[in-house]
């Protein structure tokens, strides 16, 4: 059922020197005043970060740049946020890959292999566990985000997982979990914890922007502004082969179209 999208879990476990991950209690819980599908549509929408999260990303980028210009080395935590301000033209250079059953992947963009002591120590442990070639293969996996339709959003390189639990047509609970890579240095866990708190927690500026937009989208759907929601961006330009659909550019709405193919099949009683 998962098909190639099982890489969401394989990649996370492969990144652990011991081949296993440990869930770290407890999770964050967020109530969204919107339909569950809006959250999932947002996950791999590469057009929205540079707009929705520009204020957060730009502020972090300015501090990051100032630290580096002063001769220092900005912590990776600043990059977690400044990456959201990546220009749309650069987002277009990435790719989404749609699979059967609504699953989809956004290729990686974050640059998580800086030449800092923490990363080098982690790579040394990984090389000892897997050998040089296999270590490079694992750390070279080019994914940032995997959406497992209709219920999970996984960021394996940063050990994050969000579970989507609809409560009503206009209310959704999301649970945000993070994991520890068994056998990896503590600093690598702290990196995952930092992303968990800075980007995915209920109190972040990133989450606040998204929740506000989700609510506005839902209110728009409740209005009489139109009968249809368009997901036509780059429609007809996707590359299809062997049940895979690859977007022509990163900001294509291919992921949304792929989700609704599965949703339509489910709603018509068809097995995914």
mmCIF file with all atom_site columns, C-alpha atoms in Angstrom, residues 22-236:
data_model
loop_
_atom_site.group_PDB
_atom_site.id
_atom_site.type_symbol
_atom_site.label_atom_id
_atom_site.label_alt_id
_atom_site.label_comp_id
_atom_site.label_asym_id
_atom_site.label_entity_id
_atom_site.label_seq_id
_atom_site.pdbx_PDB_ins_code
_atom_site.Cartn_x
_atom_site.Cartn_y
_atom_site.Cartn_z
_atom_site.occupancy
_atom_site.B_iso_or_equiv
_atom_site.pdbx_formal_charge
_atom_site.auth_seq_id
_atom_site.auth_comp_id
_atom_site.auth_asym_id
_atom_site.auth_atom_id
_atom_site.pdbx_PDB_model_num
ATOM 1   C CA . UNK A 1 22  ? 13.037  5.728  19.539  1.00 0.00 ? 22  UNK A CA 1
ATOM 2   C CA . UNK A 1 23  ? 9.900   7.817  19.911  1.00 0.00 ? 23  UNK A CA 1
ATOM 3   C CA . UNK A 1 24  ? 10.429  10.604 22.446  1.00 0.00 ? 24  UNK A CA 1
ATOM 4   C CA . UNK A 1 25  ? 7.392   11.380 24.639  1.00 0.00 ? 25  UNK A CA 1
ATOM 5   C CA . UNK A 1 26  ? 5.343   13.321 24.566  1.00 0.00 ? 26  UNK A CA 1
ATOM 6   C CA . UNK A 1 27  ? 3.809   14.782 21.436  1.00 0.00 ? 27  UNK A CA 1
ATOM 7   C CA . UNK A 1 28  ? 2.539   18.270 20.692  1.00 0.00 ? 28  UNK A CA 1
ATOM 8   C CA . UNK A 1 29  ? -1.166  18.456 19.949  1.00 0.00 ? 29  UNK A CA 1
ATOM 9   C CA . UNK A 1 30  ? -2.754  21.189 17.850  1.00 0.00 ? 30  UNK A CA 1
ATOM 10  C CA . UNK A 1 31  ? -6.419  21.807 17.071  1.00 0.00 ? 31  UNK A CA 1
ATOM 11  C CA . UNK A 1 32  ? -6.961  23.320 13.628  1.00 0.00 ? 32  UNK A CA 1
ATOM 12  C CA . UNK A 1 33  ? -10.248 25.062 12.921  1.00 0.00 ? 33  UNK A CA 1
ATOM 13  C CA . UNK A 1 34  ? -10.370 23.658 9.412   1.00 0.00 ? 34  UNK A CA 1
ATOM 14  C CA . UNK A 1 35  ? -10.935 20.511 7.406   1.00 0.00 ? 35  UNK A CA 1
ATOM 15  C CA . UNK A 1 36  ? -8.215  17.880 7.545   1.00 0.00 ? 36  UNK A CA 1
ATOM 16  C CA . UNK A 1 37  ? -7.574  17.981 3.794   1.00 0.00 ? 37  UNK A CA 1
ATOM 17  C CA . UNK A 1 38  ? -6.385  21.595 3.973   1.00 0.00 ? 38  UNK A CA 1
ATOM 18  C CA . UNK A 1 39  ? -3.510  20.578 6.257   1.00 0.00 ? 39  UNK A CA 1
ATOM 19  C CA . UNK A 1 40  ? -2.448  17.798 3.892   1.00 0.00 ? 40  UNK A CA 1
ATOM 20  C CA . UNK A 1 41  ? -2.679  20.035 0.825   1.00 0.00 ? 41  UNK A CA 1
ATOM 21  C CA . UNK A 1 42  ? -0.341  22.493 2.531   1.00 0.00 ? 42  UNK A CA 1
ATOM 22  C CA . UNK A 1 43  ? 2.369   19.987 3.413   1.00 0.00 ? 43  UNK A CA 1
ATOM 23  C CA . UNK A 1 44  ? 4.022   19.697 -0.001  1.00 0.00 ? 44  UNK A CA 1
ATOM 24  C CA . UNK A 1 45  ? 2.887   23.035 -1.409  1.00 0.00 ? 45  UNK A CA 1
ATOM 25  C CA . UNK A 1 46  ? 6.259   24.511 -2.327  1.00 0.00 ? 46  UNK A CA 1
ATOM 26  C CA . UNK A 1 47  ? 4.685   27.811 -3.383  1.00 0.00 ? 47  UNK A CA 1
ATOM 27  C CA . UNK A 1 48  ? 3.487   28.806 0.080   1.00 0.00 ? 48  UNK A CA 1
ATOM 28  C CA . UNK A 1 49  ? 6.641   28.981 2.293   1.00 0.00 ? 49  UNK A CA 1
ATOM 29  C CA . UNK A 1 50  ? 8.183   32.059 0.666   1.00 0.00 ? 50  UNK A CA 1
ATOM 30  C CA . UNK A 1 51  ? 4.866   33.890 1.063   1.00 0.00 ? 51  UNK A CA 1
ATOM 31  C CA . UNK A 1 52  ? 3.236   32.522 4.216   1.00 0.00 ? 52  UNK A CA 1
ATOM 32  C CA . UNK A 1 53  ? 6.477   32.301 6.207   1.00 0.00 ? 53  UNK A CA 1
ATOM 33  C CA . UNK A 1 54  ? 8.415   35.198 4.673   1.00 0.00 ? 54  UNK A CA 1
ATOM 34  C CA . UNK A 1 55  ? 8.441   37.331 7.833   1.00 0.00 ? 55  UNK A CA 1
ATOM 35  C CA . UNK A 1 56  ? 9.844   34.511 9.960   1.00 0.00 ? 56  UNK A CA 1
ATOM 36  C CA . UNK A 1 57  ? 12.309  33.312 7.341   1.00 0.00 ? 57  UNK A CA 1
ATOM 37  C CA . UNK A 1 58  ? 13.607  36.771 6.489   1.00 0.00 ? 58  UNK A CA 1
ATOM 38  C CA . UNK A 1 59  ? 14.130  37.745 10.143  1.00 0.00 ? 59  UNK A CA 1
ATOM 39  C CA . UNK A 1 60  ? 16.054  34.539 10.832  1.00 0.00 ? 60  UNK A CA 1
ATOM 40  C CA . UNK A 1 61  ? 18.070  35.006 7.646   1.00 0.00 ? 61  UNK A CA 1
ATOM 41  C CA . UNK A 1 62  ? 19.111  38.529 8.624   1.00 0.00 ? 62  UNK A CA 1
ATOM 42  C CA . UNK A 1 63  ? 20.416  37.338 11.998  1.00 0.00 ? 63  UNK A CA 1
ATOM 43  C CA . UNK A 1 64  ? 22.095  34.330 10.383  1.00 0.00 ? 64  UNK A CA 1
ATOM 44  C CA . UNK A 1 65  ? 23.848  36.600 7.885   1.00 0.00 ? 65  UNK A CA 1
ATOM 45  C CA . UNK A 1 66  ? 24.942  39.065 10.577  1.00 0.00 ? 66  UNK A CA 1
ATOM 46  C CA . UNK A 1 67  ? 26.502  36.285 12.660  1.00 0.00 ? 67  UNK A CA 1
ATOM 47  C CA . UNK A 1 68  ? 28.390  34.916 9.674   1.00 0.00 ? 68  UNK A CA 1
ATOM 48  C CA . UNK A 1 69  ? 29.569  38.372 8.555   1.00 0.00 ? 69  UNK A CA 1
ATOM 49  C CA . UNK A 1 70  ? 30.919  38.993 12.052  1.00 0.00 ? 70  UNK A CA 1
ATOM 50  C CA . UNK A 1 71  ? 33.137  35.942 11.658  1.00 0.00 ? 71  UNK A CA 1
ATOM 51  C CA . UNK A 1 72  ? 30.955  33.545 13.590  1.00 0.00 ? 72  UNK A CA 1
ATOM 52  C CA . UNK A 1 73  ? 29.040  30.472 12.558  1.00 0.00 ? 73  UNK A CA 1
ATOM 53  C CA . UNK A 1 74  ? 25.284  30.753 12.864  1.00 0.00 ? 74  UNK A CA 1
ATOM 54  C CA . UNK A 1 75  ? 23.706  27.718 14.531  1.00 0.00 ? 75  UNK A CA 1
ATOM 55  C CA . UNK A 1 76  ? 21.773  25.432 12.209  1.00 0.00 ? 76  UNK A CA 1
ATOM 56  C CA . UNK A 1 77  ? 18.608  26.432 14.059  1.00 0.00 ? 77  UNK A CA 1
ATOM 57  C CA . UNK A 1 78  ? 18.656  29.780 12.230  1.00 0.00 ? 78  UNK A CA 1
ATOM 58  C CA . UNK A 1 79  ? 18.820  27.942 8.925   1.00 0.00 ? 79  UNK A CA 1
ATOM 59  C CA . UNK A 1 80  ? 15.764  25.886 9.885   1.00 0.00 ? 80  UNK A CA 1
ATOM 60  C CA . UNK A 1 81  ? 13.814  29.146 9.784   1.00 0.00 ? 81  UNK A CA 1
ATOM 61  C CA . UNK A 1 82  ? 15.658  31.122 7.097   1.00 0.00 ? 82  UNK A CA 1
ATOM 62  C CA . UNK A 1 83  ? 15.065  28.275 4.613   1.00 0.00 ? 83  UNK A CA 1
ATOM 63  C CA . UNK A 1 84  ? 11.390  29.238 4.608   1.00 0.00 ? 84  UNK A CA 1
ATOM 64  C CA . UNK A 1 85  ? 12.325  32.479 2.838   1.00 0.00 ? 85  UNK A CA 1
ATOM 65  C CA . UNK A 1 86  ? 13.875  30.614 -0.085  1.00 0.00 ? 86  UNK A CA 1
ATOM 66  C CA . UNK A 1 87  ? 12.742  32.486 -3.244  1.00 0.00 ? 87  UNK A CA 1
ATOM 67  C CA . UNK A 1 88  ? 9.975   30.909 -5.285  1.00 0.00 ? 88  UNK A CA 1
ATOM 68  C CA . UNK A 1 89  ? 12.329  30.570 -8.262  1.00 0.00 ? 89  UNK A CA 1
ATOM 69  C CA . UNK A 1 90  ? 14.491  28.212 -6.199  1.00 0.00 ? 90  UNK A CA 1
ATOM 70  C CA . UNK A 1 91  ? 11.483  26.238 -4.991  1.00 0.00 ? 91  UNK A CA 1
ATOM 71  C CA . UNK A 1 92  ? 10.690  25.662 -8.660  1.00 0.00 ? 92  UNK A CA 1
ATOM 72  C CA . UNK A 1 93  ? 13.981  23.793 -8.994  1.00 0.00 ? 93  UNK A CA 1
ATOM 73  C CA . UNK A 1 94  ? 12.792  21.073 -6.626  1.00 0.00 ? 94  UNK A CA 1
ATOM 74  C CA . UNK A 1 95  ? 10.468  18.221 -7.410  1.00 0.00 ? 95  UNK A CA 1
ATOM 75  C CA . UNK A 1 96  ? 7.452   16.424 -6.048  1.00 0.00 ? 96  UNK A CA 1
ATOM 76  C CA . UNK A 1 97  ? 6.831   12.765 -6.812  1.00 0.00 ? 97  UNK A CA 1
ATOM 77  C CA . UNK A 1 98  ? 3.321   11.364 -6.554  1.00 0.00 ? 98  UNK A CA 1
ATOM 78  C CA . UNK A 1 99  ? 2.627   7.671  -5.949  1.00 0.00 ? 99  UNK A CA 1
ATOM 79  C CA . UNK A 1 100 ? -0.560  5.588  -5.964  1.00 0.00 ? 100 UNK A CA 1
ATOM 80  C CA . UNK A 1 101 ? -2.942  5.970  -3.010  1.00 0.00 ? 101 UNK A CA 1
ATOM 81  C CA . UNK A 1 102 ? -2.229  9.687  -2.661  1.00 0.00 ? 102 UNK A CA 1
ATOM 82  C CA . UNK A 1 103 ? 1.281   9.402  -1.230  1.00 0.00 ? 103 UNK A CA 1
ATOM 83  C CA . UNK A 1 104 ? 3.845   12.011 -2.304  1.00 0.00 ? 104 UNK A CA 1
ATOM 84  C CA . UNK A 1 105 ? 7.431   13.149 -1.735  1.00 0.00 ? 105 UNK A CA 1
ATOM 85  C CA . UNK A 1 106 ? 9.022   16.605 -1.760  1.00 0.00 ? 106 UNK A CA 1
ATOM 86  C CA . UNK A 1 107 ? 12.691  16.408 -2.660  1.00 0.00 ? 107 UNK A CA 1
ATOM 87  C CA . UNK A 1 108 ? 15.166  17.799 -0.140  1.00 0.00 ? 108 UNK A CA 1
ATOM 88  C CA . UNK A 1 109 ? 16.175  21.414 0.095   1.00 0.00 ? 109 UNK A CA 1
ATOM 89  C CA . UNK A 1 110 ? 17.444  22.127 3.580   1.00 0.00 ? 110 UNK A CA 1
ATOM 90  C CA . UNK A 1 111 ? 21.158  21.348 3.475   1.00 0.00 ? 111 UNK A CA 1
ATOM 91  C CA . UNK A 1 112 ? 21.568  19.246 6.622   1.00 0.00 ? 112 UNK A CA 1
ATOM 92  C CA . UNK A 1 113 ? 25.242  18.312 6.188   1.00 0.00 ? 113 UNK A CA 1
ATOM 93  C CA . UNK A 1 114 ? 27.221  21.351 7.305   1.00 0.00 ? 114 UNK A CA 1
ATOM 94  C CA . UNK A 1 115 ? 30.906  20.761 8.050   1.00 0.00 ? 115 UNK A CA 1
ATOM 95  C CA . UNK A 1 116 ? 30.472  21.422 11.770  1.00 0.00 ? 116 UNK A CA 1
ATOM 96  C CA . UNK A 1 117 ? 31.872  19.155 14.537  1.00 0.00 ? 117 UNK A CA 1
ATOM 97  C CA . UNK A 1 118 ? 28.439  17.685 15.358  1.00 0.00 ? 118 UNK A CA 1
ATOM 98  C CA . UNK A 1 119 ? 27.776  16.554 11.802  1.00 0.00 ? 119 UNK A CA 1
ATOM 99  C CA . UNK A 1 120 ? 31.313  15.231 11.345  1.00 0.00 ? 120 UNK A CA 1
ATOM 100 C CA . UNK A 1 121 ? 31.041  13.215 14.574  1.00 0.00 ? 121 UNK A CA 1
ATOM 101 C CA . UNK A 1 122 ? 27.738  11.761 13.394  1.00 0.00 ? 122 UNK A CA 1
ATOM 102 C CA . UNK A 1 123 ? 29.193  10.856 10.008  1.00 0.00 ? 123 UNK A CA 1
ATOM 103 C CA . UNK A 1 124 ? 32.089  9.082  11.730  1.00 0.00 ? 124 UNK A CA 1
ATOM 104 C CA . UNK A 1 125 ? 29.665  6.950  13.754  1.00 0.00 ? 125 UNK A CA 1
ATOM 105 C CA . UNK A 1 126 ? 27.610  6.211  10.643  1.00 0.00 ? 126 UNK A CA 1
ATOM 106 C CA . UNK A 1 127 ? 30.713  5.240  8.654   1.00 0.00 ? 127 UNK A CA 1
ATOM 107 C CA . UNK A 1 128 ? 31.771  2.860  11.409  1.00 0.00 ? 128 UNK A CA 1
ATOM 108 C CA . UNK A 1 129 ? 28.314  1.258  11.430  1.00 0.00 ? 129 UNK A CA 1
ATOM 109 C CA . UNK A 1 130 ? 27.686  1.053  7.679   1.00 0.00 ? 130 UNK A CA 1
ATOM 110 C CA . UNK A 1 131 ? 30.940  1.667  5.839   1.00 0.00 ? 131 UNK A CA 1
ATOM 111 C CA . UNK A 1 132 ? 31.791  4.743  3.797   1.00 0.00 ? 132 UNK A CA 1
ATOM 112 C CA . UNK A 1 133 ? 29.796  3.937  0.673   1.00 0.00 ? 133 UNK A CA 1
ATOM 113 C CA . UNK A 1 134 ? 26.594  2.984  2.484   1.00 0.00 ? 134 UNK A CA 1
ATOM 114 C CA . UNK A 1 135 ? 26.895  6.002  4.793   1.00 0.00 ? 135 UNK A CA 1
ATOM 115 C CA . UNK A 1 136 ? 27.080  8.332  1.788   1.00 0.00 ? 136 UNK A CA 1
ATOM 116 C CA . UNK A 1 137 ? 24.125  6.559  0.191   1.00 0.00 ? 137 UNK A CA 1
ATOM 117 C CA . UNK A 1 138 ? 21.993  6.986  3.326   1.00 0.00 ? 138 UNK A CA 1
ATOM 118 C CA . UNK A 1 139 ? 22.878  10.616 3.985   1.00 0.00 ? 139 UNK A CA 1
ATOM 119 C CA . UNK A 1 140 ? 22.512  11.426 0.301   1.00 0.00 ? 140 UNK A CA 1
ATOM 120 C CA . UNK A 1 141 ? 18.819  10.471 0.139   1.00 0.00 ? 141 UNK A CA 1
ATOM 121 C CA . UNK A 1 142 ? 17.231  13.532 -1.417  1.00 0.00 ? 142 UNK A CA 1
ATOM 122 C CA . UNK A 1 143 ? 13.933  13.892 0.406   1.00 0.00 ? 143 UNK A CA 1
ATOM 123 C CA . UNK A 1 144 ? 12.691  16.472 2.841   1.00 0.00 ? 144 UNK A CA 1
ATOM 124 C CA . UNK A 1 145 ? 9.088   15.528 3.353   1.00 0.00 ? 145 UNK A CA 1
ATOM 125 C CA . UNK A 1 146 ? 6.884   12.512 2.687   1.00 0.00 ? 146 UNK A CA 1
ATOM 126 C CA . UNK A 1 147 ? 3.101   12.661 2.817   1.00 0.00 ? 147 UNK A CA 1
ATOM 127 C CA . UNK A 1 148 ? 1.411   9.333  3.505   1.00 0.00 ? 148 UNK A CA 1
ATOM 128 C CA . UNK A 1 149 ? -2.186  9.875  2.506   1.00 0.00 ? 149 UNK A CA 1
ATOM 129 C CA . UNK A 1 150 ? -4.533  10.357 4.241   1.00 0.00 ? 150 UNK A CA 1
ATOM 130 C CA . UNK A 1 151 ? -3.080  10.409 7.716   1.00 0.00 ? 151 UNK A CA 1
ATOM 131 C CA . UNK A 1 152 ? 0.653   11.040 8.122   1.00 0.00 ? 152 UNK A CA 1
ATOM 132 C CA . UNK A 1 153 ? 3.233   13.700 7.314   1.00 0.00 ? 153 UNK A CA 1
ATOM 133 C CA . UNK A 1 154 ? 6.843   12.551 7.836   1.00 0.00 ? 154 UNK A CA 1
ATOM 134 C CA . UNK A 1 155 ? 10.109  14.512 7.729   1.00 0.00 ? 155 UNK A CA 1
ATOM 135 C CA . UNK A 1 156 ? 12.587  11.672 8.018   1.00 0.00 ? 156 UNK A CA 1
ATOM 136 C CA . UNK A 1 157 ? 15.871  13.658 7.816   1.00 0.00 ? 157 UNK A CA 1
ATOM 137 C CA . UNK A 1 158 ? 14.778  15.576 10.919  1.00 0.00 ? 158 UNK A CA 1
ATOM 138 C CA . UNK A 1 159 ? 12.929  12.722 12.618  1.00 0.00 ? 159 UNK A CA 1
ATOM 139 C CA . UNK A 1 160 ? 9.517   14.406 12.665  1.00 0.00 ? 160 UNK A CA 1
ATOM 140 C CA . UNK A 1 161 ? 6.073   12.842 12.201  1.00 0.00 ? 161 UNK A CA 1
ATOM 141 C CA . UNK A 1 162 ? 2.638   14.443 12.227  1.00 0.00 ? 162 UNK A CA 1
ATOM 142 C CA . UNK A 1 163 ? -0.518  12.367 12.553  1.00 0.00 ? 163 UNK A CA 1
ATOM 143 C CA . UNK A 1 164 ? -3.756  13.853 11.228  1.00 0.00 ? 164 UNK A CA 1
ATOM 144 C CA . UNK A 1 165 ? -6.914  13.017 13.181  1.00 0.00 ? 165 UNK A CA 1
ATOM 145 C CA . UNK A 1 166 ? -10.150 14.577 11.889  1.00 0.00 ? 166 UNK A CA 1
ATOM 146 C CA . UNK A 1 167 ? -12.578 15.553 14.654  1.00 0.00 ? 167 UNK A CA 1
ATOM 147 C CA . UNK A 1 168 ? -15.263 17.143 12.486  1.00 0.00 ? 168 UNK A CA 1
ATOM 148 C CA . UNK A 1 169 ? -15.701 18.616 9.056   1.00 0.00 ? 169 UNK A CA 1
ATOM 149 C CA . UNK A 1 170 ? -14.275 21.899 10.382  1.00 0.00 ? 170 UNK A CA 1
ATOM 150 C CA . UNK A 1 171 ? -11.919 20.692 13.106  1.00 0.00 ? 171 UNK A CA 1
ATOM 151 C CA . UNK A 1 172 ? -8.729  18.643 12.945  1.00 0.00 ? 172 UNK A CA 1
ATOM 152 C CA . UNK A 1 173 ? -6.327  17.393 15.605  1.00 0.00 ? 173 UNK A CA 1
ATOM 153 C CA . UNK A 1 174 ? -2.702  16.999 14.590  1.00 0.00 ? 174 UNK A CA 1
ATOM 154 C CA . UNK A 1 175 ? -0.187  15.195 16.765  1.00 0.00 ? 175 UNK A CA 1
ATOM 155 C CA . UNK A 1 176 ? 3.464   16.108 16.257  1.00 0.00 ? 176 UNK A CA 1
ATOM 156 C CA . UNK A 1 177 ? 6.033   13.509 17.314  1.00 0.00 ? 177 UNK A CA 1
ATOM 157 C CA . UNK A 1 178 ? 9.807   13.426 17.100  1.00 0.00 ? 178 UNK A CA 1
ATOM 158 C CA . UNK A 1 179 ? 12.292  10.583 17.311  1.00 0.00 ? 179 UNK A CA 1
ATOM 159 C CA . UNK A 1 180 ? 15.808  9.799  18.501  1.00 0.00 ? 180 UNK A CA 1
ATOM 160 C CA . UNK A 1 181 ? 18.219  7.978  16.194  1.00 0.00 ? 181 UNK A CA 1
ATOM 161 C CA . UNK A 1 182 ? 19.602  5.098  18.255  1.00 0.00 ? 182 UNK A CA 1
ATOM 162 C CA . UNK A 1 183 ? 23.378  5.178  18.366  1.00 0.00 ? 183 UNK A CA 1
ATOM 163 C CA . UNK A 1 184 ? 23.679  8.742  17.030  1.00 0.00 ? 184 UNK A CA 1
ATOM 164 C CA . UNK A 1 185 ? 25.445  11.489 19.017  1.00 0.00 ? 185 UNK A CA 1
ATOM 165 C CA . UNK A 1 186 ? 23.278  13.516 21.395  1.00 0.00 ? 186 UNK A CA 1
ATOM 166 C CA . UNK A 1 187 ? 23.844  16.629 19.265  1.00 0.00 ? 187 UNK A CA 1
ATOM 167 C CA . UNK A 1 188 ? 21.940  15.024 16.390  1.00 0.00 ? 188 UNK A CA 1
ATOM 168 C CA . UNK A 1 189 ? 18.977  14.408 18.666  1.00 0.00 ? 189 UNK A CA 1
ATOM 169 C CA . UNK A 1 190 ? 19.188  18.034 19.809  1.00 0.00 ? 190 UNK A CA 1
ATOM 170 C CA . UNK A 1 191 ? 19.003  19.052 16.152  1.00 0.00 ? 191 UNK A CA 1
ATOM 171 C CA . UNK A 1 192 ? 15.736  17.135 15.751  1.00 0.00 ? 192 UNK A CA 1
ATOM 172 C CA . UNK A 1 193 ? 14.445  18.584 19.022  1.00 0.00 ? 193 UNK A CA 1
ATOM 173 C CA . UNK A 1 194 ? 15.312  22.088 17.833  1.00 0.00 ? 194 UNK A CA 1
ATOM 174 C CA . UNK A 1 195 ? 13.323  21.651 14.620  1.00 0.00 ? 195 UNK A CA 1
ATOM 175 C CA . UNK A 1 196 ? 10.469  20.140 16.615  1.00 0.00 ? 196 UNK A CA 1
ATOM 176 C CA . UNK A 1 197 ? 10.303  23.218 18.837  1.00 0.00 ? 197 UNK A CA 1
ATOM 177 C CA . UNK A 1 198 ? 11.156  25.919 16.284  1.00 0.00 ? 198 UNK A CA 1
ATOM 178 C CA . UNK A 1 199 ? 9.018   24.776 13.367  1.00 0.00 ? 199 UNK A CA 1
ATOM 179 C CA . UNK A 1 200 ? 6.439   22.196 14.403  1.00 0.00 ? 200 UNK A CA 1
ATOM 180 C CA . UNK A 1 201 ? 5.377   23.168 17.923  1.00 0.00 ? 201 UNK A CA 1
ATOM 181 C CA . UNK A 1 202 ? 2.004   24.875 18.575  1.00 0.00 ? 202 UNK A CA 1
ATOM 182 C CA . UNK A 1 203 ? 3.702   28.115 19.624  1.00 0.00 ? 203 UNK A CA 1
ATOM 183 C CA . UNK A 1 204 ? 5.950   28.773 16.631  1.00 0.00 ? 204 UNK A CA 1
ATOM 184 C CA . UNK A 1 205 ? 5.531   31.675 14.243  1.00 0.00 ? 205 UNK A CA 1
ATOM 185 C CA . UNK A 1 206 ? 5.630   29.142 11.417  1.00 0.00 ? 206 UNK A CA 1
ATOM 186 C CA . UNK A 1 207 ? 2.675   27.167 12.761  1.00 0.00 ? 207 UNK A CA 1
ATOM 187 C CA . UNK A 1 208 ? 0.734   30.321 13.605  1.00 0.00 ? 208 UNK A CA 1
ATOM 188 C CA . UNK A 1 209 ? 0.893   31.522 9.998   1.00 0.00 ? 209 UNK A CA 1
ATOM 189 C CA . UNK A 1 210 ? -0.272  28.155 8.694   1.00 0.00 ? 210 UNK A CA 1
ATOM 190 C CA . UNK A 1 211 ? -3.149  27.796 11.157  1.00 0.00 ? 211 UNK A CA 1
ATOM 191 C CA . UNK A 1 212 ? -4.429  31.249 10.267  1.00 0.00 ? 212 UNK A CA 1
ATOM 192 C CA . UNK A 1 213 ? -4.346  30.416 6.562   1.00 0.00 ? 213 UNK A CA 1
ATOM 193 C CA . UNK A 1 214 ? -6.036  27.047 7.117   1.00 0.00 ? 214 UNK A CA 1
ATOM 194 C CA . UNK A 1 215 ? -8.882  28.792 8.945   1.00 0.00 ? 215 UNK A CA 1
ATOM 195 C CA . UNK A 1 216 ? -9.218  31.399 6.189   1.00 0.00 ? 216 UNK A CA 1
ATOM 196 C CA . UNK A 1 217 ? -9.290  28.679 3.538   1.00 0.00 ? 217 UNK A CA 1
ATOM 197 C CA . UNK A 1 218 ? -12.036 26.861 5.390   1.00 0.00 ? 218 UNK A CA 1
ATOM 198 C CA . UNK A 1 219 ? -14.085 30.032 5.802   1.00 0.00 ? 219 UNK A CA 1
ATOM 199 C CA . UNK A 1 220 ? -13.711 30.633 2.088   1.00 0.00 ? 220 UNK A CA 1
ATOM 200 C CA . UNK A 1 221 ? -15.037 27.154 1.364   1.00 0.00 ? 221 UNK A CA 1
ATOM 201 C CA . UNK A 1 222 ? -18.060 27.863 3.575   1.00 0.00 ? 222 UNK A CA 1
ATOM 202 C CA . UNK A 1 223 ? -18.859 30.988 1.570   1.00 0.00 ? 223 UNK A CA 1
ATOM 203 C CA . UNK A 1 224 ? -20.705 31.214 -1.723  1.00 0.00 ? 224 UNK A CA 1
ATOM 204 C CA . UNK A 1 225 ? -17.683 32.593 -3.529  1.00 0.00 ? 225 UNK A CA 1
ATOM 205 C CA . UNK A 1 226 ? -17.448 29.716 -5.957  1.00 0.00 ? 226 UNK A CA 1
ATOM 206 C CA . UNK A 1 227 ? -18.433 26.119 -6.572  1.00 0.00 ? 227 UNK A CA 1
ATOM 207 C CA . UNK A 1 228 ? -14.952 24.814 -7.318  1.00 0.00 ? 228 UNK A CA 1
ATOM 208 C CA . UNK A 1 229 ? -11.461 24.928 -5.866  1.00 0.00 ? 229 UNK A CA 1
ATOM 209 C CA . UNK A 1 230 ? -8.815  25.009 -8.564  1.00 0.00 ? 230 UNK A CA 1
ATOM 210 C CA . UNK A 1 231 ? -5.737  22.796 -8.398  1.00 0.00 ? 231 UNK A CA 1
ATOM 211 C CA . UNK A 1 232 ? -4.738  23.409 -11.995 1.00 0.00 ? 232 UNK A CA 1
ATOM 212 C CA . UNK A 1 233 ? -1.249  24.875 -11.482 1.00 0.00 ? 233 UNK A CA 1
ATOM 213 C CA . UNK A 1 234 ? 0.938   23.112 -14.082 1.00 0.00 ? 234 UNK A CA 1
ATOM 214 C CA . UNK A 1 235 ? -1.834  20.616 -14.826 1.00 0.00 ? 235 UNK A CA 1
ATOM 215 C CA . UNK A 1 236 ? -1.087  18.556 -17.914 1.00 0.00 ? 236 UNK A CA 1
#
